Amino acid sequence: RTLFDAGGVFALIGPTGVGKTTSIAKIAAHHVLRHGPRSLALITADVYRIGAQEQLRAFGRMLGVPVQVAQDREVLQRLLKEHEGCRLVLIDTAGIGQRDDRVGQLTSALEVSQVRRVLVMNAAAQPGSLEEVLGAFGARDTAGVLLSKVDEAVGLGACLDALVRHRLPLLGYADGQRVPEDYHAVNFGRLVEMALDRQTVTRFPALSMTDNELRNLFEGSHV
């Protein structure tokens, strides 16, 4: 069972273009298939890009779930009060570069007691960029990380190394644009296979780990 299966209120945060809106659509679609549309609420706090609101609304229409806009923290609190009976509430947020001063404003706007932040990270990003993103978005204070664009990454070593060093739970990953097929719960063996090429695995068989060892390494305790 994933963290999202357990239910709650989650805001997906991260830089521009990492796939937050699409990730929400994928998670939402999986949830609706299991629990029905009435158990889900979709909120967008992205007031900078009208296109992002329309994209989420389009996904919402396909799922039979209306999308509401939270212009500020007060509106967000009111909407969350309205949706207290929902099993899962997903909040889309504006994409802001990790060097943008508005990152602090975004964090402040989400400082509502029941909201848990989830950082979406581009698996294809360079190591230096990953470190900047983790620091700017306060990764240690989040519920965990979703990896996007896994299909575009030459290797996964840098992002998995960052997760291990910062002791961050990996909640899921996406390897394409299809909704919901290209979103996956964590498959630890598959991720390690993608992170290590065949030659490395052959030369260093001691790198082989059991599923439980991999789970303890990457997932941590987050449910």
Short mmCIF file of N, CA and C in Angstrom, two decimals, residues 52-180:
data_model
loop_
_atom_site.label_atom_id
_atom_site.label_comp_id
_atom_site.label_asym_id
_atom_site.label_seq_id
_atom_site.Cartn_x
_atom_site.Cartn_y
_atom_site.Cartn_z
N ALA A 52 -2.02 25.76 -16.65
CA ALA A 52 -1.91 24.65 -15.70
C ALA A 52 -3.26 24.34 -15.07
N GLN A 53 -4.04 25.38 -14.76
CA GLN A 53 -5.37 25.16 -14.20
C GLN A 53 -6.25 24.42 -15.20
N GLU A 54 -6.18 24.82 -16.45
CA GLU A 54 -7.01 24.18 -17.47
C GLU A 54 -6.59 22.72 -17.69
N GLN A 55 -5.29 22.47 -17.61
CA GLN A 55 -4.82 21.10 -17.78
C GLN A 55 -5.37 20.21 -16.67
N LEU A 56 -5.33 20.69 -15.43
CA LEU A 56 -5.85 19.89 -14.33
C LEU A 56 -7.36 19.74 -14.43
N ARG A 57 -8.05 20.80 -14.87
CA ARG A 57 -9.51 20.71 -15.04
C ARG A 57 -9.86 19.67 -16.10
N ALA A 58 -9.06 19.60 -17.16
CA ALA A 58 -9.32 18.60 -18.20
C ALA A 58 -9.20 17.19 -17.63
N PHE A 59 -8.17 16.96 -16.83
CA PHE A 59 -8.02 15.66 -16.18
C PHE A 59 -9.19 15.41 -15.24
N GLY A 60 -9.58 16.46 -14.49
CA GLY A 60 -10.68 16.31 -13.55
C GLY A 60 -11.98 15.93 -14.24
N ARG A 61 -12.24 16.54 -15.40
CA ARG A 61 -13.47 16.20 -16.14
C ARG A 61 -13.47 14.74 -16.56
N MET A 62 -12.33 14.24 -16.98
CA MET A 62 -12.25 12.84 -17.38
C MET A 62 -12.52 11.90 -16.21
N LEU A 63 -12.15 12.35 -15.01
CA LEU A 63 -12.32 11.51 -13.82
C LEU A 63 -13.66 11.76 -13.12
N GLY A 64 -14.36 12.80 -13.53
CA GLY A 64 -15.61 13.14 -12.86
C GLY A 64 -15.38 13.85 -11.54
N VAL A 65 -14.26 14.58 -11.44
CA VAL A 65 -13.91 15.28 -10.21
C VAL A 65 -13.70 16.76 -10.53
N PRO A 66 -14.48 17.67 -9.94
CA PRO A 66 -14.27 19.10 -10.20
C PRO A 66 -12.96 19.59 -9.58
N VAL A 67 -12.40 20.63 -10.19
CA VAL A 67 -11.16 21.22 -9.70
C VAL A 67 -11.46 22.62 -9.17
N GLN A 68 -11.00 22.91 -7.97
CA GLN A 68 -11.21 24.22 -7.36
C GLN A 68 -9.88 24.95 -7.23
N VAL A 69 -9.94 26.28 -7.23
CA VAL A 69 -8.74 27.11 -7.19
C VAL A 69 -8.59 27.75 -5.82
N ALA A 70 -7.40 27.62 -5.24
CA ALA A 70 -7.09 28.25 -3.96
C ALA A 70 -6.11 29.39 -4.23
N GLN A 71 -6.62 30.62 -4.20
CA GLN A 71 -5.76 31.77 -4.52
C GLN A 71 -4.79 32.10 -3.40
N ASP A 72 -5.12 31.71 -2.17
CA ASP A 72 -4.25 32.01 -1.04
C ASP A 72 -4.51 31.00 0.07
N ARG A 73 -3.80 31.16 1.18
CA ARG A 73 -3.90 30.18 2.26
C ARG A 73 -5.29 30.16 2.88
N GLU A 74 -5.93 31.32 2.99
CA GLU A 74 -7.26 31.36 3.59
C GLU A 74 -8.27 30.58 2.75
N VAL A 75 -8.20 30.76 1.43
CA VAL A 75 -9.11 30.01 0.55
C VAL A 75 -8.80 28.52 0.63
N LEU A 76 -7.52 28.17 0.70
CA LEU A 76 -7.14 26.77 0.81
C LEU A 76 -7.72 26.15 2.08
N GLN A 77 -7.64 26.86 3.18
CA GLN A 77 -8.19 26.35 4.43
C GLN A 77 -9.70 26.12 4.31
N ARG A 78 -10.39 27.05 3.64
CA ARG A 78 -11.84 26.90 3.47
C ARG A 78 -12.17 25.69 2.61
N LEU A 79 -11.42 25.51 1.52
CA LEU A 79 -11.68 24.37 0.63
C LEU A 79 -11.39 23.05 1.34
N LEU A 80 -10.34 23.01 2.13
CA LEU A 80 -10.03 21.78 2.86
C LEU A 80 -11.13 21.46 3.87
N LYS A 81 -11.71 22.49 4.45
CA LYS A 81 -12.83 22.29 5.38
C LYS A 81 -14.01 21.67 4.64
N GLU A 82 -14.25 22.15 3.42
CA GLU A 82 -15.36 21.63 2.62
C GLU A 82 -15.15 20.16 2.25
N HIS A 83 -13.90 19.75 2.13
CA HIS A 83 -13.59 18.40 1.66
C HIS A 83 -13.09 17.49 2.77
N GLU A 84 -13.48 17.77 3.99
CA GLU A 84 -13.04 16.95 5.11
C GLU A 84 -13.46 15.48 4.97
N GLY A 85 -14.54 15.24 4.25
CA GLY A 85 -15.02 13.87 4.09
C GLY A 85 -14.33 13.08 3.00
N CYS A 86 -13.46 13.73 2.24
CA CYS A 86 -12.77 13.04 1.14
C CYS A 86 -11.61 12.20 1.67
N ARG A 87 -11.45 11.05 1.10
CA ARG A 87 -10.35 10.18 1.50
C ARG A 87 -9.00 10.76 1.08
N LEU A 88 -8.96 11.38 -0.12
CA LEU A 88 -7.71 11.90 -0.65
C LEU A 88 -7.94 13.28 -1.25
N VAL A 89 -7.10 14.23 -0.89
CA VAL A 89 -7.12 15.58 -1.47
C VAL A 89 -5.74 15.84 -2.06
N LEU A 90 -5.71 16.19 -3.35
CA LEU A 90 -4.45 16.47 -4.04
C LEU A 90 -4.42 17.94 -4.44
N ILE A 91 -3.31 18.60 -4.14
CA ILE A 91 -3.17 20.03 -4.41
C ILE A 91 -2.03 20.24 -5.40
N ASP A 92 -2.34 20.87 -6.52
CA ASP A 92 -1.32 21.24 -7.49
C ASP A 92 -0.79 22.62 -7.13
N THR A 93 0.49 22.85 -7.36
CA THR A 93 1.10 24.13 -7.01
C THR A 93 1.87 24.68 -8.20
N ALA A 94 2.21 25.95 -8.11
CA ALA A 94 2.95 26.61 -9.18
C ALA A 94 4.36 26.05 -9.28
N GLY A 95 4.84 25.94 -10.51
CA GLY A 95 6.23 25.57 -10.71
C GLY A 95 7.13 26.78 -10.54
N ILE A 96 8.04 26.70 -9.59
CA ILE A 96 8.93 27.82 -9.29
C ILE A 96 10.36 27.31 -9.27
N GLY A 97 11.25 27.99 -9.96
CA GLY A 97 12.64 27.58 -9.99
C GLY A 97 13.26 27.60 -8.60
N GLN A 98 14.18 26.70 -8.37
CA GLN A 98 14.76 26.57 -7.03
C GLN A 98 15.54 27.80 -6.59
N ARG A 99 15.89 28.68 -7.52
CA ARG A 99 16.62 29.90 -7.17
C ARG A 99 15.70 31.11 -7.09
N ASP A 100 14.41 30.89 -7.26
CA ASP A 100 13.42 31.97 -7.24
C ASP A 100 13.05 32.30 -5.79
N ASP A 101 13.01 33.58 -5.48
CA ASP A 101 12.67 34.01 -4.12
C ASP A 101 11.26 33.62 -3.72
N ARG A 102 10.40 33.32 -4.70
CA ARG A 102 9.01 32.98 -4.38
C ARG A 102 8.84 31.58 -3.79
N VAL A 103 9.91 30.80 -3.76
CA VAL A 103 9.81 29.47 -3.16
C VAL A 103 9.34 29.59 -1.71
N GLY A 104 9.86 30.57 -1.00
CA GLY A 104 9.45 30.79 0.39
C GLY A 104 7.98 31.14 0.50
N GLN A 105 7.46 31.92 -0.45
CA GLN A 105 6.04 32.28 -0.45
C GLN A 105 5.18 31.04 -0.65
N LEU A 106 5.62 30.16 -1.55
CA LEU A 106 4.88 28.93 -1.80
C LEU A 106 4.82 28.08 -0.53
N THR A 107 5.95 27.93 0.12
CA THR A 107 6.00 27.14 1.35
C THR A 107 5.07 27.72 2.41
N SER A 108 5.09 29.04 2.53
CA SER A 108 4.23 29.70 3.52
C SER A 108 2.75 29.49 3.21
N ALA A 109 2.39 29.55 1.92
CA ALA A 109 0.99 29.39 1.54
C ALA A 109 0.46 28.00 1.85
N LEU A 110 1.37 27.02 1.96
CA LEU A 110 0.95 25.64 2.22
C LEU A 110 1.05 25.27 3.70
N GLU A 111 1.35 26.24 4.54
CA GLU A 111 1.49 25.96 5.96
C GLU A 111 0.11 25.86 6.62
N VAL A 112 -0.57 24.79 6.26
CA VAL A 112 -1.87 24.45 6.83
C VAL A 112 -1.70 23.09 7.49
N SER A 113 -2.24 22.93 8.66
CA SER A 113 -1.89 21.80 9.52
C SER A 113 -1.99 20.44 8.84
N GLN A 114 -3.05 20.19 8.05
CA GLN A 114 -3.24 18.85 7.51
C GLN A 114 -2.54 18.61 6.18
N VAL A 115 -1.91 19.64 5.62
CA VAL A 115 -1.27 19.50 4.31
C VAL A 115 0.12 18.89 4.45
N ARG A 116 0.35 17.82 3.70
CA ARG A 116 1.67 17.20 3.64
C ARG A 116 2.25 17.46 2.26
N ARG A 117 3.45 17.99 2.23
CA ARG A 117 4.08 18.33 0.95
C ARG A 117 4.85 17.14 0.39
N VAL A 118 4.76 16.97 -0.93
CA VAL A 118 5.48 15.92 -1.64
C VAL A 118 6.30 16.59 -2.73
N LEU A 119 7.59 16.35 -2.73
CA LEU A 119 8.49 16.98 -3.71
C LEU A 119 8.58 16.12 -4.96
N VAL A 120 8.31 16.74 -6.11
CA VAL A 120 8.47 16.06 -7.40
C VAL A 120 9.83 16.44 -7.97
N MET A 121 10.66 15.44 -8.23
CA MET A 121 12.02 15.67 -8.72
C MET A 121 12.21 15.05 -10.10
N ASN A 122 12.89 15.78 -10.95
CA ASN A 122 13.22 15.31 -12.29
C ASN A 122 14.38 14.33 -12.21
N ALA A 123 14.12 13.07 -12.53
CA ALA A 123 15.16 12.05 -12.44
C ALA A 123 16.31 12.29 -13.41
N ALA A 124 16.07 13.10 -14.45
CA ALA A 124 17.10 13.35 -15.45
C ALA A 124 17.95 14.57 -15.12
N ALA A 125 17.69 15.23 -13.99
CA ALA A 125 18.42 16.44 -13.63
C ALA A 125 19.86 16.12 -13.23
N GLN A 126 20.71 17.12 -13.35
CA GLN A 126 22.11 16.98 -12.96
C GLN A 126 22.23 16.96 -11.43
N PRO A 127 23.27 16.32 -10.90
CA PRO A 127 23.43 16.23 -9.44
C PRO A 127 23.38 17.57 -8.73
N GLY A 128 24.04 18.58 -9.29
CA GLY A 128 24.03 19.90 -8.66
C GLY A 128 22.64 20.49 -8.58
N SER A 129 21.86 20.32 -9.64
CA SER A 129 20.48 20.82 -9.65
C SER A 129 19.62 20.09 -8.64
N LEU A 130 19.83 18.78 -8.52
CA LEU A 130 19.07 18.00 -7.55
C LEU A 130 19.31 18.52 -6.13
N GLU A 131 20.57 18.80 -5.82
CA GLU A 131 20.89 19.30 -4.48
C GLU A 131 20.25 20.65 -4.23
N GLU A 132 20.26 21.51 -5.23
CA GLU A 132 19.62 22.83 -5.09
C GLU A 132 18.13 22.69 -4.84
N VAL A 133 17.49 21.80 -5.58
CA VAL A 133 16.04 21.60 -5.43
C VAL A 133 15.72 21.06 -4.04
N LEU A 134 16.48 20.08 -3.59
CA LEU A 134 16.24 19.50 -2.27
C LEU A 134 16.37 20.55 -1.17
N GLY A 135 17.35 21.42 -1.31
CA GLY A 135 17.55 22.45 -0.30
C GLY A 135 16.49 23.54 -0.37
N ALA A 136 16.21 24.03 -1.58
CA ALA A 136 15.28 25.16 -1.73
C ALA A 136 13.87 24.81 -1.30
N PHE A 137 13.43 23.58 -1.59
CA PHE A 137 12.06 23.19 -1.30
C PHE A 137 11.91 22.48 0.05
N GLY A 138 12.96 22.51 0.85
CA GLY A 138 12.87 21.94 2.19
C GLY A 138 12.50 20.48 2.19
N ALA A 139 13.24 19.69 1.42
CA ALA A 139 12.88 18.28 1.23
C ALA A 139 12.78 17.51 2.53
N ARG A 140 13.60 17.85 3.51
CA ARG A 140 13.58 17.11 4.78
C ARG A 140 12.27 17.28 5.53
N ASP A 141 11.50 18.31 5.19
CA ASP A 141 10.23 18.54 5.86
C ASP A 141 9.04 18.03 5.05
N THR A 142 9.31 17.27 4.00
CA THR A 142 8.24 16.75 3.16
C THR A 142 7.89 15.32 3.54
N ALA A 143 6.77 14.84 2.98
CA ALA A 143 6.38 13.45 3.21
C ALA A 143 7.22 12.49 2.39
N GLY A 144 7.91 13.01 1.37
CA GLY A 144 8.73 12.17 0.53
C GLY A 144 8.84 12.74 -0.87
N VAL A 145 9.35 11.92 -1.79
CA VAL A 145 9.69 12.36 -3.14
C VAL A 145 9.02 11.48 -4.18
N LEU A 146 8.55 12.12 -5.25
CA LEU A 146 8.15 11.41 -6.46
C LEU A 146 9.19 11.70 -7.53
N LEU A 147 9.64 10.68 -8.22
CA LEU A 147 10.57 10.87 -9.33
C LEU A 147 9.80 10.92 -10.64
N SER A 148 10.02 11.98 -11.40
CA SER A 148 9.39 12.10 -12.72
C SER A 148 10.45 11.95 -13.80
N LYS A 149 9.99 11.75 -15.03
CA LYS A 149 10.86 11.68 -16.20
C LYS A 149 11.93 10.60 -16.08
N VAL A 150 11.59 9.51 -15.43
CA VAL A 150 12.55 8.40 -15.30
C VAL A 150 12.92 7.86 -16.67
N ASP A 151 11.98 7.91 -17.61
CA ASP A 151 12.25 7.41 -18.96
C ASP A 151 13.24 8.29 -19.71
N GLU A 152 13.43 9.54 -19.27
CA GLU A 152 14.34 10.46 -19.94
C GLU A 152 15.73 10.47 -19.32
N ALA A 153 15.89 9.81 -18.19
CA ALA A 153 17.16 9.85 -17.47
C ALA A 153 18.17 8.87 -18.06
N VAL A 154 19.38 9.35 -18.29
CA VAL A 154 20.45 8.46 -18.76
C VAL A 154 20.79 7.45 -17.67
N GLY A 155 20.77 7.89 -16.43
CA GLY A 155 21.01 7.01 -15.29
C GLY A 155 20.28 7.54 -14.08
N LEU A 156 20.06 6.68 -13.10
CA LEU A 156 19.33 7.08 -11.90
C LEU A 156 20.23 7.17 -10.67
N GLY A 157 21.51 6.95 -10.87
CA GLY A 157 22.42 6.93 -9.73
C GLY A 157 22.40 8.22 -8.93
N ALA A 158 22.39 9.37 -9.62
CA ALA A 158 22.48 10.66 -8.92
C ALA A 158 21.26 10.90 -8.04
N CYS A 159 20.06 10.65 -8.58
CA CYS A 159 18.86 10.95 -7.79
C CYS A 159 18.68 9.93 -6.66
N LEU A 160 18.98 8.67 -6.90
CA LEU A 160 18.87 7.69 -5.83
C LEU A 160 19.90 7.94 -4.73
N ASP A 161 21.09 8.36 -5.14
CA ASP A 161 22.12 8.72 -4.16
C ASP A 161 21.65 9.88 -3.29
N ALA A 162 21.02 10.87 -3.92
CA ALA A 162 20.53 12.03 -3.16
C ALA A 162 19.45 11.61 -2.16
N LEU A 163 18.56 10.71 -2.57
CA LEU A 163 17.51 10.25 -1.67
C LEU A 163 18.10 9.52 -0.46
N VAL A 164 19.09 8.69 -0.72
CA VAL A 164 19.71 7.94 0.37
C VAL A 164 20.44 8.88 1.32
N ARG A 165 21.22 9.82 0.78
CA ARG A 165 22.00 10.72 1.63
C ARG A 165 21.11 11.62 2.47
N HIS A 166 20.00 12.06 1.90
CA HIS A 166 19.08 12.95 2.63
C HIS A 166 18.00 12.17 3.39
N ARG A 167 18.05 10.84 3.30
CA ARG A 167 17.11 9.98 4.01
C ARG A 167 15.66 10.35 3.70
N LEU A 168 15.36 10.40 2.39
CA LEU A 168 14.03 10.80 1.94
C LEU A 168 13.27 9.59 1.42
N PRO A 169 12.03 9.40 1.84
CA PRO A 169 11.22 8.30 1.31
C PRO A 169 10.92 8.51 -0.18
N LEU A 170 11.03 7.47 -0.96
CA LEU A 170 10.63 7.49 -2.36
C LEU A 170 9.22 6.93 -2.44
N LEU A 171 8.27 7.75 -2.89
CA LEU A 171 6.86 7.38 -2.86
C LEU A 171 6.35 6.77 -4.16
N GLY A 172 7.03 7.04 -5.26
CA GLY A 172 6.60 6.52 -6.55
C GLY A 172 7.43 7.15 -7.65
N TYR A 173 7.21 6.70 -8.89
CA TYR A 173 7.94 7.29 -10.00
C TYR A 173 7.12 7.21 -11.28
N ALA A 174 7.43 8.11 -12.21
CA ALA A 174 6.74 8.16 -13.50
C ALA A 174 7.76 8.00 -14.61
N ASP A 175 7.39 7.22 -15.62
CA ASP A 175 8.31 6.98 -16.72
C ASP A 175 7.63 7.19 -18.07
N GLY A 176 6.77 8.19 -18.15
CA GLY A 176 6.10 8.51 -19.40
C GLY A 176 4.93 9.45 -19.15
N GLN A 177 4.22 9.81 -20.23
CA GLN A 177 3.14 10.79 -20.14
C GLN A 177 1.75 10.15 -20.04
N ARG A 178 1.64 8.84 -20.22
CA ARG A 178 0.32 8.22 -20.21
C ARG A 178 -0.29 8.25 -18.81
N VAL A 179 -1.59 8.52 -18.78
CA VAL A 179 -2.34 8.58 -17.52
C VAL A 179 -3.35 7.43 -17.52
N PRO A 180 -3.33 6.55 -16.52
CA PRO A 180 -2.40 6.50 -15.38
C PRO A 180 -1.28 5.49 -15.56
#
